[in-house]
XYZ file of C-alpha atoms in Angstrom:
208
model
C -26.030 53.762 2.607
C -29.487 53.403 1.062
C -29.157 56.522 -1.150
C -25.851 55.221 -2.543
C -27.262 51.733 -3.093
C -30.266 53.242 -4.851
C -28.030 55.308 -7.104
C -25.944 52.263 -8.024
C -29.018 50.201 -8.862
C -30.450 53.015 -10.956
C -27.241 52.971 -12.988
C -27.241 49.205 -13.533
C -30.610 47.676 -14.403
C -33.480 49.448 -12.668
C -35.356 51.898 -14.871
C -34.782 54.913 -12.607
C -32.680 57.131 -14.809
C -33.416 60.563 -16.171
C -33.697 61.074 -19.955
C -30.302 60.887 -21.616
C -28.705 58.679 -18.963
C -27.485 55.216 -19.966
C -27.471 52.282 -17.571
C -24.751 49.653 -17.236
C -27.263 47.108 -18.571
C -27.659 49.167 -21.768
C -23.919 49.638 -22.173
C -23.181 45.924 -21.821
C -26.044 44.614 -23.960
C -26.738 47.390 -26.449
C -30.419 47.166 -25.444
C -32.429 50.389 -25.337
C -35.243 48.769 -23.379
C -35.295 47.289 -19.882
C -38.548 45.403 -20.252
C -37.407 42.076 -21.649
C -34.296 39.928 -22.023
C -35.188 39.352 -25.707
C -36.484 42.758 -26.821
C -33.745 45.369 -27.414
C -36.246 48.156 -28.001
C -39.687 49.135 -26.744
C -42.288 47.164 -28.781
C -44.199 49.203 -31.375
C -47.485 48.255 -29.717
C -46.304 49.779 -26.439
C -45.199 52.985 -28.159
C -48.587 53.258 -29.856
C -50.315 52.704 -26.525
C -48.349 55.487 -24.841
C -49.059 57.812 -27.772
C -52.783 57.074 -27.572
C -52.928 57.296 -23.763
C -51.211 60.688 -23.912
C -53.582 62.042 -26.556
C -56.010 64.822 -25.672
C -58.882 62.665 -26.928
C -58.180 59.806 -24.512
C -57.588 62.126 -21.569
C -60.950 63.755 -22.226
C -62.686 60.362 -22.323
C -61.306 59.347 -18.911
C -61.711 62.877 -17.477
C -58.015 63.658 -17.030
C -56.632 67.147 -17.495
C -54.927 67.495 -20.868
C -51.808 68.895 -19.178
C -51.166 65.597 -17.416
C -48.673 63.165 -19.010
C -48.725 59.391 -18.672
C -45.817 58.355 -16.428
C -44.900 62.016 -16.062
C -43.909 61.524 -12.421
C -42.450 58.013 -12.828
C -38.879 59.030 -11.995
C -39.816 60.908 -8.818
C -42.173 58.166 -7.613
C -39.672 55.406 -8.415
C -36.877 57.197 -6.590
C -39.039 57.675 -3.504
C -39.905 53.972 -3.540
C -36.267 53.065 -3.995
C -35.182 55.255 -1.101
C -37.954 54.363 1.340
C -39.399 51.010 0.260
C -37.123 48.801 -1.864
C -34.643 48.027 0.913
C -37.186 47.218 3.618
C -38.190 43.705 4.630
C -41.851 43.256 3.682
C -41.992 39.529 4.466
C -44.318 39.954 7.449
C -46.880 41.848 5.377
C -46.620 39.334 2.521
C -47.121 36.382 4.856
C -50.153 38.074 6.396
C -51.741 38.434 2.960
C -50.922 34.847 1.934
C -52.309 33.480 5.207
C -55.556 35.436 5.235
C -56.969 35.988 1.748
C -57.087 34.809 -1.864
C -53.985 35.727 -3.843
C -53.084 35.839 -7.527
C -49.302 35.914 -7.902
C -47.698 35.932 -11.310
C -44.282 36.369 -12.876
C -43.115 37.153 -16.399
C -40.856 34.669 -18.184
C -38.623 37.327 -19.797
C -38.502 39.895 -16.989
C -34.914 41.141 -16.684
C -35.532 43.278 -13.594
C -37.215 40.641 -11.428
C -36.255 37.294 -13.050
C -39.035 34.713 -12.765
C -36.627 31.959 -11.656
C -35.288 34.062 -8.778
C -38.779 35.108 -7.694
C -39.871 31.464 -7.732
C -36.884 30.421 -5.624
C -37.593 33.114 -3.061
C -41.312 32.324 -2.935
C -40.652 28.651 -2.182
C -38.783 29.672 0.980
C -41.730 31.568 2.475
C -43.149 29.793 5.532
C -46.861 30.455 5.032
C -49.820 28.188 5.748
C -49.713 26.731 2.219
C -45.963 26.146 2.201
C -46.133 22.331 2.070
C -49.016 22.258 -0.411
C -47.292 24.709 -2.739
C -43.993 22.836 -2.560
C -45.747 19.649 -3.622
C -48.058 21.172 -6.221
C -47.793 20.189 -9.866
C -47.211 22.766 -12.591
C -50.115 22.802 -15.048
C -50.130 23.935 -18.656
C -52.247 27.031 -19.172
C -53.765 27.359 -22.656
C -55.951 30.116 -23.992
C -59.632 29.457 -23.262
C -58.613 26.213 -21.535
C -58.175 24.667 -24.984
C -55.028 22.576 -25.495
C -55.145 23.244 -29.258
C -54.795 26.985 -28.703
C -51.818 29.113 -27.608
C -49.874 28.118 -24.503
C -50.019 31.211 -22.299
C -47.990 29.969 -19.358
C -47.944 27.648 -16.363
C -50.089 27.528 -13.237
C -49.806 26.147 -9.746
C -52.401 26.291 -7.035
C -52.281 25.768 -3.278
C -55.460 26.554 -1.381
C -56.286 30.223 -1.887
C -53.137 30.920 -3.926
C -52.971 30.859 -7.719
C -49.365 31.178 -8.912
C -48.704 31.782 -12.617
C -45.750 32.243 -14.914
C -46.738 34.136 -18.075
C -44.779 33.134 -21.167
C -43.108 35.603 -23.574
C -43.791 38.506 -21.229
C -41.237 40.973 -19.901
C -41.143 43.437 -17.020
C -44.071 45.396 -18.455
C -46.191 42.264 -18.590
C -49.551 44.018 -18.917
C -48.297 45.676 -22.107
C -46.463 42.641 -23.488
C -49.212 40.100 -22.835
C -52.356 42.079 -22.120
C -54.773 39.412 -23.365
C -53.070 36.679 -21.321
C -53.102 38.795 -18.168
C -56.770 39.659 -18.693
C -57.636 35.979 -19.063
C -55.626 35.191 -15.922
C -57.547 37.794 -13.903
C -60.859 36.473 -15.202
C -59.987 32.893 -14.295
C -58.773 33.867 -10.843
C -62.051 35.643 -10.066
C -64.074 32.648 -11.263
C -62.244 29.860 -9.472
C -61.497 31.696 -6.235
C -65.056 32.499 -5.189
C -66.074 31.887 -1.591
C -63.905 31.925 1.538
C -60.189 31.146 1.179
C -59.659 27.403 1.161
C -57.085 25.718 3.333
C -54.302 24.206 1.194
C -54.109 20.424 1.094
C -50.633 18.935 0.475
C -50.527 16.821 -2.668
C -53.900 17.989 -3.964
C -54.001 19.112 -7.606
C -56.461 21.450 -9.259
C -57.718 21.624 -12.812
C -57.866 24.783 -14.871
């Protein structure tokens, strides 16, 4: 049943446990953090962020009641999603989005919950209007500020109105791990995807 499957997943790798519970992933690896396959603990930067975001000062700045806690309802929300959303087929909705609007789709290289390789394999099987163009697209190097002498942030592929990226050195909490890279990715997407969604052209390549 779905409840039983959800319970099993919550005890293996998904971050759906209550405080004090230990997942199978943690028992087998010794990791205390589910965000990355290379980081056994939550990064200090992330801990500092949570501390700051939960401070009375920050809550006042963004007009949030001081009694509210960041991620305070995460477990309840995650369990509701697991019970009513995770095990449903959303392919029709995804295909509708891919076929009708501009899309930024990105994965994290070190994500241990949704491995980038598996996501990429699944995406290539989707029969959307840009299927052929995406299958034949070339992976491009993505450097900071479009400067090859600066840090390599990841890899990009484009097919019509789709920009597909793999962000390097990022885990499941990619916006915390690689916030500057994700911000640059958003900015680039908004700049290059102006105007109506373009029809994908098989074999066509796009520069950064």
